[in-house]
CSV table of C-alpha atoms in Angstrom, one decimal:
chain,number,residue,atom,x,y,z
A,260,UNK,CA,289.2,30.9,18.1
A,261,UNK,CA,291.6,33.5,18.8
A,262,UNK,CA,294.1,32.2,16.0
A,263,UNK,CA,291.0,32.2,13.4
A,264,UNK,CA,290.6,35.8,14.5
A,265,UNK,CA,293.5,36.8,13.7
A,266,UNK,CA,293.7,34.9,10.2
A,267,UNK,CA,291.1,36.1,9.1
A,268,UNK,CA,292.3,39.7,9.5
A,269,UNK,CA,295.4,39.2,7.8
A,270,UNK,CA,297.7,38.3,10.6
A,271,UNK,CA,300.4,35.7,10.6
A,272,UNK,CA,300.5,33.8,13.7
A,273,UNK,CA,302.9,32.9,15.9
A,274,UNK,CA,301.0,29.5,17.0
A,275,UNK,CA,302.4,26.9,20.3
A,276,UNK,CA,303.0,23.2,19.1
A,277,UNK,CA,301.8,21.2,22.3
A,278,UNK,CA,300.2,17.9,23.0
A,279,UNK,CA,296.8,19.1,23.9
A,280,UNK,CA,296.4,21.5,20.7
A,281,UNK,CA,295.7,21.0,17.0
A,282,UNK,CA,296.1,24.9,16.5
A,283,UNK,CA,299.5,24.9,15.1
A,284,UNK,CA,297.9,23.0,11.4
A,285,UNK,CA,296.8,26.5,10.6
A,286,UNK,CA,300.3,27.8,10.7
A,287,UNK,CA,301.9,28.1,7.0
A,288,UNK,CA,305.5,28.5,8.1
A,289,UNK,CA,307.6,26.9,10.0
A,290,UNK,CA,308.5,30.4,11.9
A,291,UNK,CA,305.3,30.8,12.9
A,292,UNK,CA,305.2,27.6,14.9
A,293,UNK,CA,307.0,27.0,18.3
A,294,UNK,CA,306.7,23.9,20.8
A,295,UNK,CA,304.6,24.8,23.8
A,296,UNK,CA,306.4,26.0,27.0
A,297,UNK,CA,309.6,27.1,25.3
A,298,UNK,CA,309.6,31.4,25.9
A,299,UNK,CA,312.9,31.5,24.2
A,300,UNK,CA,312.0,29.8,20.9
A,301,UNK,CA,308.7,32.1,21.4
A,302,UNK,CA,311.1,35.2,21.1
A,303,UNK,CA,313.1,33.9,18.4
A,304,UNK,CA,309.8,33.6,16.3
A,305,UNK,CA,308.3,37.2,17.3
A,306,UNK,CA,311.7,38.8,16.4
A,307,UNK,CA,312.1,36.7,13.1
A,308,UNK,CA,308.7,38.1,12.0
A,309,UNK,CA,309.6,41.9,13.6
A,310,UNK,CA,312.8,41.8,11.7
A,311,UNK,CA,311.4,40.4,8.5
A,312,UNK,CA,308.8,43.0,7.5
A,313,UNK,CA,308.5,42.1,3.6
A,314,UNK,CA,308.6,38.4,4.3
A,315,UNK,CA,305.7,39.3,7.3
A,316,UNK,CA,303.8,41.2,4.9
A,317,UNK,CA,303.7,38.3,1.9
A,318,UNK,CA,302.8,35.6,4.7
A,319,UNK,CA,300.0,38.0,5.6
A,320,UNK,CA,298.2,37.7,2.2
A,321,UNK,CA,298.4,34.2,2.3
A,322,UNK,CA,296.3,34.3,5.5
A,323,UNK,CA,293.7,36.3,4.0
A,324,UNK,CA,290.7,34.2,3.8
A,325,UNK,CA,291.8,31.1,5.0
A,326,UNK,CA,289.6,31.1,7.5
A,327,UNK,CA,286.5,30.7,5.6
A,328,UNK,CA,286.7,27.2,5.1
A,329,UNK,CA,286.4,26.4,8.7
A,330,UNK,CA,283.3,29.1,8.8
A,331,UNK,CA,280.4,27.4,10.2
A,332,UNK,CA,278.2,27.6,7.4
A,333,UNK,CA,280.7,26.5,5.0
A,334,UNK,CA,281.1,23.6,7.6
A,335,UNK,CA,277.1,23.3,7.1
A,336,UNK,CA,277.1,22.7,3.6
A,337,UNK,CA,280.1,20.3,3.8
A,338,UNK,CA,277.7,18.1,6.3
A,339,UNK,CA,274.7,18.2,4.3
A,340,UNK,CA,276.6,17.6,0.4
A,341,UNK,CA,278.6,14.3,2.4
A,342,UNK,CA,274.6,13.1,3.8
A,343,UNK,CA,273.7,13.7,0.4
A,344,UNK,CA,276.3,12.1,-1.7
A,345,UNK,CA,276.1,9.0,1.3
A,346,UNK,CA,272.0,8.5,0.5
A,347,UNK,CA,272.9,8.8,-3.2
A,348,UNK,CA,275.1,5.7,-3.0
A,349,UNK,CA,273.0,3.7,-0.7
A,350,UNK,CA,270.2,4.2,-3.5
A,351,UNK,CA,272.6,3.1,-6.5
């Protein structure tokens, strides 16, 4: 929820690639990805982003709003239309 947070506000992540985790599909960029339990790698990304202030500020905007199609009401709707399309073609 934390990484949604932060998308939605604009942020570009820095997001840990692990086993147990399916966060990392949000990141758009490679740099903003590292595999879990590597601190080093971590650096490397949070300096690549500190020293890359244009580049940070483009990936930003392509953040913006991403979030909303995992919103819960969007997620609603997406329930409902697939019950609906699924009773439309048992009825055909």
């Amino acid at each position: 929820l934390s990484c949604m947070e932060a998308i939605q506000t604009g942020l570009v992540p820095i997001i840990a690639k692990g086993r147990l985790t399916a966060t990392s599909q949000f990141a758009l960029n490679p740099e903003s990805t590292y595999q879990a339990r590597k601190p080093k790698l971590l650096a490397r990304r949070i300096d690549y982003w500190l020293s890359h202030e244009k580049e940070r500020k483009e990936e930003a905007l392509k953040y913006v709003g991403l979030g909303e199609k995992y919103n819960i009401d969007y997620s609603i709707k997406a329930i409902i239309k697939m019950f609906e399309d699924a009773i439309t073609m048992a009825t055909k």
